[in-house]
């Protein structure tokens, strides 16, 4: 059986999440998005069999064949950068986490309007201004929120962020509390922004303490990724 440790790992992760919700005091419900990138369809089936319902992939080219190979009705999340010429794949995903620029927002909007089905998305933000990562920087959150509110083809459900790889606790808290502020800016602009997608295998407990509603977990569930 593939991923024989998954059930036990999941029990431990859920306990850590529950404890972090208590410590953080935000009282939120946390959904685990099982990140199956680089694994085969068997990881998706194993996730489903252990009770997980949400699966994350970061590349369209990898996600589509995996979707075709899996019969289980999992909710698919797109968590990596989306090229504008690939927006037509969006109906296969429940949520786009990585709306990371105005240009992409316009392309997604155009598609959502044309297909008469608004695309559910999160605004990806870049709190500490990392050059290597996309996303909206803090000075533009409010103006971007207002501009995005005029787009009928996008339904903005919240915020996604990624912390720098080597961040210490202080930086992590800066990043995650920044995401909370960005979500407030979205709510103030009238978006139904309830979600905070933040936290990966090595920082999810702090993210949950800071209010994460979606944690994107790969390694801690499935072990090291095949290279
Ligand atoms: C790969 C990936 C994850 C999961 O990373 P782990 O450290 O294995 O938990 C989460 N979010 C994004 C955007 C990813 O690309």
PDB file of C-alpha atoms and ligand atoms in Angstrom:
ATOM      1  CA  UNK A   1       0.000   0.000   0.000  1.00  0.00           C
ATOM      2  CA  UNK A   2       1.412   3.406  -0.890  1.00  0.00           C
ATOM      3  CA  UNK A   3       1.901   5.943   1.923  1.00  0.00           C
ATOM      4  CA  UNK A   4       1.354   3.476   4.792  1.00  0.00           C
ATOM      5  CA  UNK A   5       2.163   6.195   7.376  1.00  0.00           C
ATOM      6  CA  UNK A   6      -0.383   8.694   6.108  1.00  0.00           C
ATOM      7  CA  UNK A   7      -3.171   7.867   8.560  1.00  0.00           C
ATOM      8  CA  UNK A   8      -0.875   8.180  11.589  1.00  0.00           C
ATOM      9  CA  UNK A   9       0.764  11.318  10.267  1.00  0.00           C
ATOM     10  CA  UNK A  10      -2.630  12.872   9.729  1.00  0.00           C
ATOM     11  CA  UNK A  11      -3.728  12.154  13.298  1.00  0.00           C
ATOM     12  CA  UNK A  12      -0.605  13.890  14.606  1.00  0.00           C
ATOM     13  CA  UNK A  13      -1.017  16.876  12.263  1.00  0.00           C
ATOM     14  CA  UNK A  14      -4.665  17.302  13.240  1.00  0.00           C
ATOM     15  CA  UNK A  15      -3.722  17.280  16.931  1.00  0.00           C
ATOM     16  CA  UNK A  16      -1.094  19.949  16.304  1.00  0.00           C
ATOM     17  CA  UNK A  17      -3.583  22.042  14.356  1.00  0.00           C
ATOM     18  CA  UNK A  18      -6.202  21.807  17.114  1.00  0.00           C
ATOM     19  CA  UNK A  19      -3.632  22.849  19.718  1.00  0.00           C
ATOM     20  CA  UNK A  20      -2.486  25.762  17.542  1.00  0.00           C
ATOM     21  CA  UNK A  21      -6.078  26.978  17.078  1.00  0.00           C
ATOM     22  CA  UNK A  22      -6.442  27.035  20.865  1.00  0.00           C
ATOM     23  CA  UNK A  23      -3.153  28.897  21.366  1.00  0.00           C
ATOM     24  CA  UNK A  24      -3.957  31.411  18.649  1.00  0.00           C
ATOM     25  CA  UNK A  25      -7.438  32.207  19.858  1.00  0.00           C
ATOM     26  CA  UNK A  26      -8.902  32.956  16.429  1.00  0.00           C
ATOM     27  CA  UNK A  27     -11.412  30.112  16.726  1.00  0.00           C
ATOM     28  CA  UNK A  28     -11.267  29.298  13.023  1.00  0.00           C
ATOM     29  CA  UNK A  29     -11.952  25.994  11.273  1.00  0.00           C
ATOM     30  CA  UNK A  30      -8.841  24.707   9.488  1.00  0.00           C
ATOM     31  CA  UNK A  31      -8.960  22.674   6.283  1.00  0.00           C
ATOM     32  CA  UNK A  32      -5.934  20.653   5.236  1.00  0.00           C
ATOM     33  CA  UNK A  33      -5.076  20.873   1.554  1.00  0.00           C
ATOM     34  CA  UNK A  34      -2.990  17.774   0.786  1.00  0.00           C
ATOM     35  CA  UNK A  35      -0.255  18.854  -1.635  1.00  0.00           C
ATOM     36  CA  UNK A  36       0.332  15.957  -4.022  1.00  0.00           C
ATOM     37  CA  UNK A  37       2.708  17.638  -6.509  1.00  0.00           C
ATOM     38  CA  UNK A  38       5.423  15.324  -7.860  1.00  0.00           C
ATOM     39  CA  UNK A  39       3.558  12.320  -6.413  1.00  0.00           C
ATOM     40  CA  UNK A  40       1.349  10.127  -8.550  1.00  0.00           C
ATOM     41  CA  UNK A  41      -2.416   9.745  -8.529  1.00  0.00           C
ATOM     42  CA  UNK A  42      -1.965   7.130  -5.794  1.00  0.00           C
ATOM     43  CA  UNK A  43      -1.190   9.961  -3.350  1.00  0.00           C
ATOM     44  CA  UNK A  44      -4.537  11.559  -4.152  1.00  0.00           C
ATOM     45  CA  UNK A  45      -6.360   8.272  -3.598  1.00  0.00           C
ATOM     46  CA  UNK A  46      -4.460   7.686  -0.339  1.00  0.00           C
ATOM     47  CA  UNK A  47      -5.421  11.194   0.820  1.00  0.00           C
ATOM     48  CA  UNK A  48      -9.057  10.531   0.018  1.00  0.00           C
ATOM     49  CA  UNK A  49      -9.006   7.151   1.774  1.00  0.00           C
ATOM     50  CA  UNK A  50      -7.619   8.768   4.921  1.00  0.00           C
ATOM     51  CA  UNK A  51     -10.458  11.287   4.955  1.00  0.00           C
ATOM     52  CA  UNK A  52      -8.856  14.276   3.237  1.00  0.00           C
ATOM     53  CA  UNK A  53     -11.127  15.971   0.704  1.00  0.00           C
ATOM     54  CA  UNK A  54      -8.922  18.819  -0.576  1.00  0.00           C
ATOM     55  CA  UNK A  55      -5.890  18.320  -2.798  1.00  0.00           C
ATOM     56  CA  UNK A  56      -3.396  20.926  -4.013  1.00  0.00           C
ATOM     57  CA  UNK A  57      -1.303  20.946  -7.181  1.00  0.00           C
ATOM     58  CA  UNK A  58       1.016  23.716  -8.290  1.00  0.00           C
ATOM     59  CA  UNK A  59       1.164  23.077 -12.044  1.00  0.00           C
ATOM     60  CA  UNK A  60      -1.694  22.703 -14.527  1.00  0.00           C
ATOM     61  CA  UNK A  61       0.296  20.327 -16.740  1.00  0.00           C
ATOM     62  CA  UNK A  62       0.788  17.971 -13.827  1.00  0.00           C
ATOM     63  CA  UNK A  63      -2.685  18.371 -12.334  1.00  0.00           C
ATOM     64  CA  UNK A  64      -4.841  17.614 -15.379  1.00  0.00           C
ATOM     65  CA  UNK A  65      -3.614  14.065 -16.053  1.00  0.00           C
ATOM     66  CA  UNK A  66      -3.803  13.321 -12.330  1.00  0.00           C
ATOM     67  CA  UNK A  67      -7.418  14.502 -12.278  1.00  0.00           C
ATOM     68  CA  UNK A  68      -8.175  12.198 -15.186  1.00  0.00           C
ATOM     69  CA  UNK A  69      -6.619   9.277 -13.309  1.00  0.00           C
ATOM     70  CA  UNK A  70      -8.610   9.806 -10.102  1.00  0.00           C
ATOM     71  CA  UNK A  71     -12.296   8.894  -9.728  1.00  0.00           C
ATOM     72  CA  UNK A  72     -12.692  10.235  -6.182  1.00  0.00           C
ATOM     73  CA  UNK A  73     -14.536  13.599  -6.103  1.00  0.00           C
ATOM     74  CA  UNK A  74     -11.774  15.538  -4.344  1.00  0.00           C
ATOM     75  CA  UNK A  75     -11.765  19.331  -4.362  1.00  0.00           C
ATOM     76  CA  UNK A  76      -8.763  20.433  -6.407  1.00  0.00           C
ATOM     77  CA  UNK A  77      -6.809  23.558  -5.460  1.00  0.00           C
ATOM     78  CA  UNK A  78      -4.390  25.317  -7.766  1.00  0.00           C
ATOM     79  CA  UNK A  79      -1.628  26.625  -5.497  1.00  0.00           C
ATOM     80  CA  UNK A  80       1.116  27.567  -7.983  1.00  0.00           C
ATOM     81  CA  UNK A  81       1.531  30.358 -10.500  1.00  0.00           C
ATOM     82  CA  UNK A  82      -0.983  30.252 -13.353  1.00  0.00           C
ATOM     83  CA  UNK A  83       0.037  31.375 -16.824  1.00  0.00           C
ATOM     84  CA  UNK A  84      -2.573  33.576 -18.449  1.00  0.00           C
ATOM     85  CA  UNK A  85      -2.881  31.290 -21.467  1.00  0.00           C
ATOM     86  CA  UNK A  86      -3.993  28.422 -19.193  1.00  0.00           C
ATOM     87  CA  UNK A  87      -7.059  30.026 -17.605  1.00  0.00           C
ATOM     88  CA  UNK A  88      -9.377  27.689 -19.482  1.00  0.00           C
ATOM     89  CA  UNK A  89      -8.347  24.895 -17.103  1.00  0.00           C
ATOM     90  CA  UNK A  90      -9.792  26.807 -14.140  1.00  0.00           C
ATOM     91  CA  UNK A  91     -13.230  25.122 -14.075  1.00  0.00           C
ATOM     92  CA  UNK A  92     -11.483  21.919 -13.007  1.00  0.00           C
ATOM     93  CA  UNK A  93     -10.342  23.577  -9.779  1.00  0.00           C
ATOM     94  CA  UNK A  94     -12.402  24.487  -6.768  1.00  0.00           C
ATOM     95  CA  UNK A  95     -10.139  27.374  -5.770  1.00  0.00           C
ATOM     96  CA  UNK A  96      -7.251  29.298  -7.321  1.00  0.00           C
ATOM     97  CA  UNK A  97      -4.875  30.269  -4.485  1.00  0.00           C
ATOM     98  CA  UNK A  98      -2.416  32.197  -6.592  1.00  0.00           C
ATOM     99  CA  UNK A  99      -4.057  35.252  -8.120  1.00  0.00           C
ATOM    100  CA  UNK A 100      -0.782  37.140  -8.047  1.00  0.00           C
ATOM    101  CA  UNK A 101      -1.047  40.123 -10.427  1.00  0.00           C
ATOM    102  CA  UNK A 102      -3.487  42.541 -12.034  1.00  0.00           C
ATOM    103  CA  UNK A 103      -2.709  41.078 -15.456  1.00  0.00           C
ATOM    104  CA  UNK A 104      -3.618  37.576 -14.337  1.00  0.00           C
ATOM    105  CA  UNK A 105      -6.730  38.934 -12.591  1.00  0.00           C
ATOM    106  CA  UNK A 106      -7.864  40.498 -15.875  1.00  0.00           C
ATOM    107  CA  UNK A 107      -7.360  37.234 -17.762  1.00  0.00           C
ATOM    108  CA  UNK A 108      -9.199  35.239 -15.085  1.00  0.00           C
ATOM    109  CA  UNK A 109     -11.989  37.828 -15.066  1.00  0.00           C
ATOM    110  CA  UNK A 110     -12.386  37.650 -18.817  1.00  0.00           C
ATOM    111  CA  UNK A 111     -12.648  33.874 -18.618  1.00  0.00           C
ATOM    112  CA  UNK A 112     -15.072  33.965 -15.679  1.00  0.00           C
ATOM    113  CA  UNK A 113     -17.350  36.433 -17.455  1.00  0.00           C
ATOM    114  CA  UNK A 114     -17.235  34.544 -20.762  1.00  0.00           C
ATOM    115  CA  UNK A 115     -18.093  31.247 -19.066  1.00  0.00           C
ATOM    116  CA  UNK A 116     -20.776  32.922 -16.899  1.00  0.00           C
ATOM    117  CA  UNK A 117     -19.201  31.344 -13.822  1.00  0.00           C
ATOM    118  CA  UNK A 118     -17.082  33.541 -11.564  1.00  0.00           C
ATOM    119  CA  UNK A 119     -13.730  31.963 -10.670  1.00  0.00           C
ATOM    120  CA  UNK A 120     -13.192  31.464  -6.927  1.00  0.00           C
ATOM    121  CA  UNK A 121      -9.756  32.797  -6.092  1.00  0.00           C
ATOM    122  CA  UNK A 122      -7.458  34.039  -3.357  1.00  0.00           C
ATOM    123  CA  UNK A 123      -5.276  37.126  -3.689  1.00  0.00           C
ATOM    124  CA  UNK A 124      -1.657  36.051  -3.307  1.00  0.00           C
ATOM    125  CA  UNK A 125       0.306  38.577  -1.318  1.00  0.00           C
ATOM    126  CA  UNK A 126       4.011  39.139  -0.812  1.00  0.00           C
ATOM    127  CA  UNK A 127       4.416  40.550   2.672  1.00  0.00           C
ATOM    128  CA  UNK A 128       8.174  40.948   2.988  1.00  0.00           C
ATOM    129  CA  UNK A 129       8.796  41.858  -0.655  1.00  0.00           C
ATOM    130  CA  UNK A 130      10.698  38.754  -1.735  1.00  0.00           C
ATOM    131  CA  UNK A 131      11.934  39.292  -5.292  1.00  0.00           C
ATOM    132  CA  UNK A 132      11.617  35.622  -6.157  1.00  0.00           C
ATOM    133  CA  UNK A 133       7.925  35.432  -5.333  1.00  0.00           C
ATOM    134  CA  UNK A 134       4.885  36.911  -6.990  1.00  0.00           C
ATOM    135  CA  UNK A 135       1.961  38.523  -5.303  1.00  0.00           C
ATOM    136  CA  UNK A 136       0.660  41.913  -4.271  1.00  0.00           C
ATOM    137  CA  UNK A 137       2.849  44.000  -1.956  1.00  0.00           C
ATOM    138  CA  UNK A 138       1.365  45.795   1.029  1.00  0.00           C
ATOM    139  CA  UNK A 139       1.062  49.334  -0.382  1.00  0.00           C
ATOM    140  CA  UNK A 140      -1.238  48.034  -3.141  1.00  0.00           C
ATOM    141  CA  UNK A 141      -3.577  45.842  -1.079  1.00  0.00           C
ATOM    142  CA  UNK A 142      -6.397  48.375  -0.726  1.00  0.00           C
ATOM    143  CA  UNK A 143      -6.286  49.684  -4.289  1.00  0.00           C
ATOM    144  CA  UNK A 144      -6.013  46.138  -5.640  1.00  0.00           C
ATOM    145  CA  UNK A 145      -8.952  45.080  -3.458  1.00  0.00           C
ATOM    146  CA  UNK A 146     -11.098  47.868  -4.883  1.00  0.00           C
ATOM    147  CA  UNK A 147     -10.036  47.201  -8.439  1.00  0.00           C
ATOM    148  CA  UNK A 148     -10.661  43.450  -8.072  1.00  0.00           C
ATOM    149  CA  UNK A 149     -14.098  44.186  -6.673  1.00  0.00           C
ATOM    150  CA  UNK A 150     -15.130  45.581 -10.046  1.00  0.00           C
ATOM    151  CA  UNK A 151     -14.276  42.307 -11.801  1.00  0.00           C
ATOM    152  CA  UNK A 152     -17.497  40.312 -12.192  1.00  0.00           C
ATOM    153  CA  UNK A 153     -15.705  37.156 -13.298  1.00  0.00           C
ATOM    154  CA  UNK A 154     -13.690  36.735 -10.091  1.00  0.00           C
ATOM    155  CA  UNK A 155     -15.043  35.822  -6.670  1.00  0.00           C
ATOM    156  CA  UNK A 156     -12.349  36.764  -4.196  1.00  0.00           C
ATOM    157  CA  UNK A 157     -12.561  34.473  -1.181  1.00  0.00           C
ATOM    158  CA  UNK A 158      -9.485  35.523   0.763  1.00  0.00           C
ATOM    159  CA  UNK A 159      -5.715  35.696   0.814  1.00  0.00           C
ATOM    160  CA  UNK A 160      -2.825  33.313   0.211  1.00  0.00           C
ATOM    161  CA  UNK A 161       0.785  33.794   1.200  1.00  0.00           C
ATOM    162  CA  UNK A 162       4.052  31.907   1.474  1.00  0.00           C
ATOM    163  CA  UNK A 163       6.730  32.666   4.039  1.00  0.00           C
ATOM    164  CA  UNK A 164      10.422  32.830   3.081  1.00  0.00           C
ATOM    165  CA  UNK A 165      12.049  29.403   3.375  1.00  0.00           C
ATOM    166  CA  UNK A 166      14.527  30.306   6.096  1.00  0.00           C
ATOM    167  CA  UNK A 167      12.256  32.588   8.109  1.00  0.00           C
ATOM    168  CA  UNK A 168      12.534  32.649  11.898  1.00  0.00           C
ATOM    169  CA  UNK A 169       9.495  32.979  14.147  1.00  0.00           C
ATOM    170  CA  UNK A 170       9.515  36.770  14.074  1.00  0.00           C
ATOM    171  CA  UNK A 171       9.451  36.899  10.274  1.00  0.00           C
ATOM    172  CA  UNK A 172       6.823  34.153  10.118  1.00  0.00           C
ATOM    173  CA  UNK A 173       4.532  36.091  12.430  1.00  0.00           C
ATOM    174  CA  UNK A 174       5.094  39.257  10.374  1.00  0.00           C
ATOM    175  CA  UNK A 175       4.143  37.423   7.195  1.00  0.00           C
ATOM    176  CA  UNK A 176       1.111  35.617   8.606  1.00  0.00           C
ATOM    177  CA  UNK A 177      -0.316  38.578  10.500  1.00  0.00           C
ATOM    178  CA  UNK A 178       0.227  40.639   7.332  1.00  0.00           C
ATOM    179  CA  UNK A 179      -1.984  38.178   5.475  1.00  0.00           C
ATOM    180  CA  UNK A 180      -4.668  38.728   8.086  1.00  0.00           C
ATOM    181  CA  UNK A 181      -4.453  42.478   7.487  1.00  0.00           C
ATOM    182  CA  UNK A 182      -4.726  41.951   3.741  1.00  0.00           C
ATOM    183  CA  UNK A 183      -7.860  39.864   4.272  1.00  0.00           C
ATOM    184  CA  UNK A 184      -9.344  42.724   6.290  1.00  0.00           C
ATOM    185  CA  UNK A 185      -8.588  45.061   3.375  1.00  0.00           C
ATOM    186  CA  UNK A 186     -10.480  42.687   1.078  1.00  0.00           C
ATOM    187  CA  UNK A 187     -13.456  42.526   3.435  1.00  0.00           C
ATOM    188  CA  UNK A 188     -13.477  46.321   3.722  1.00  0.00           C
ATOM    189  CA  UNK A 189     -13.679  46.528  -0.080  1.00  0.00           C
ATOM    190  CA  UNK A 190     -16.730  44.248  -0.026  1.00  0.00           C
ATOM    191  CA  UNK A 191     -15.238  40.845  -0.916  1.00  0.00           C
ATOM    192  CA  UNK A 192     -16.527  37.636   0.730  1.00  0.00           C
ATOM    193  CA  UNK A 193     -12.982  37.067   1.996  1.00  0.00           C
ATOM    194  CA  UNK A 194     -13.122  34.454   4.734  1.00  0.00           C
ATOM    195  CA  UNK A 195     -10.124  32.299   3.792  1.00  0.00           C
ATOM    196  CA  UNK A 196      -6.473  32.595   4.805  1.00  0.00           C
ATOM    197  CA  UNK A 197      -4.308  30.077   2.927  1.00  0.00           C
ATOM    198  CA  UNK A 198      -0.974  29.975   4.708  1.00  0.00           C
ATOM    199  CA  UNK A 199       1.271  27.432   6.354  1.00  0.00           C
ATOM    200  CA  UNK A 200       3.278  24.580   4.843  1.00  0.00           C
ATOM    201  CA  UNK A 201       4.910  21.558   6.466  1.00  0.00           C
ATOM    202  CA  UNK A 202       7.545  23.510   8.351  1.00  0.00           C
ATOM    203  CA  UNK A 203       5.476  26.499   9.478  1.00  0.00           C
ATOM    204  CA  UNK A 204       1.821  25.466   9.618  1.00  0.00           C
ATOM    205  CA  UNK A 205       1.467  25.602  13.398  1.00  0.00           C
ATOM    206  CA  UNK A 206       2.466  29.278  13.532  1.00  0.00           C
ATOM    207  CA  UNK A 207       0.227  29.983  10.540  1.00  0.00           C
ATOM    208  CA  UNK A 208      -2.726  28.391  12.339  1.00  0.00           C
ATOM    209  CA  UNK A 209      -1.933  30.391  15.476  1.00  0.00           C
ATOM    210  CA  UNK A 210      -2.151  33.488  13.269  1.00  0.00           C
ATOM    211  CA  UNK A 211      -5.525  32.472  11.834  1.00  0.00           C
ATOM    212  CA  UNK A 212      -4.923  30.189   8.818  1.00  0.00           C
ATOM    213  CA  UNK A 213      -8.113  28.524   7.510  1.00  0.00           C
ATOM    214  CA  UNK A 214      -6.329  26.518   4.776  1.00  0.00           C
ATOM    215  CA  UNK A 215      -2.955  24.877   5.352  1.00  0.00           C
ATOM    216  CA  UNK A 216      -1.126  23.439   2.338  1.00  0.00           C
ATOM    217  CA  UNK A 217       0.727  20.323   3.471  1.00  0.00           C
ATOM    218  CA  UNK A 218       2.887  18.002   1.412  1.00  0.00           C
ATOM    219  CA  UNK A 219       6.015  16.637   3.103  1.00  0.00           C
ATOM    220  CA  UNK A 220       4.548  16.260   6.583  1.00  0.00           C
ATOM    221  CA  UNK A 221       1.818  13.991   5.146  1.00  0.00           C
ATOM    222  CA  UNK A 222       3.518  12.106   2.317  1.00  0.00           C
ATOM    223  CA  UNK A 223       7.181  12.249   3.261  1.00  0.00           C
ATOM    224  CA  UNK A 224       9.961  13.771   1.157  1.00  0.00           C
ATOM    225  CA  UNK A 225       9.002  14.376  -2.452  1.00  0.00           C
ATOM    226  CA  UNK A 226      10.592  12.207  -5.161  1.00  0.00           C
ATOM    227  CA  UNK A 227      13.167  14.290  -7.001  1.00  0.00           C
TER     228      UNK A 227
HETATM  229  C1  LIG B   1       4.874  22.436  -2.454  1.00  0.00           C
HETATM  230  C2  LIG B   1       3.991  23.493  -1.884  1.00  0.00           C
HETATM  231  C3  LIG B   1       3.442  23.353  -0.601  1.00  0.00           C
HETATM  232  C4  LIG B   1       3.702  22.167   0.318  1.00  0.00           C
HETATM  233  O1  LIG B   1       5.016  22.159   0.766  1.00  0.00           O
HETATM  234  P1  LIG B   1       5.508  21.191   1.939  1.00  0.00           P
HETATM  235  O2  LIG B   1       6.634  21.914   2.547  1.00  0.00           O
HETATM  236  O3  LIG B   1       5.887  19.905   1.328  1.00  0.00           O
HETATM  237  O4  LIG B   1       4.357  21.039   2.903  1.00  0.00           O
HETATM  238  C5  LIG B   1       2.594  24.356  -0.145  1.00  0.00           C
HETATM  239  N1  LIG B   1       2.319  25.442  -0.901  1.00  0.00           N
HETATM  240  C6  LIG B   1       2.828  25.612  -2.136  1.00  0.00           C
HETATM  241  C7  LIG B   1       2.481  26.825  -2.905  1.00  0.00           C
HETATM  242  C8  LIG B   1       3.677  24.640  -2.665  1.00  0.00           C
HETATM  243  O5  LIG B   1       4.187  24.825  -3.900  1.00  0.00           O
END
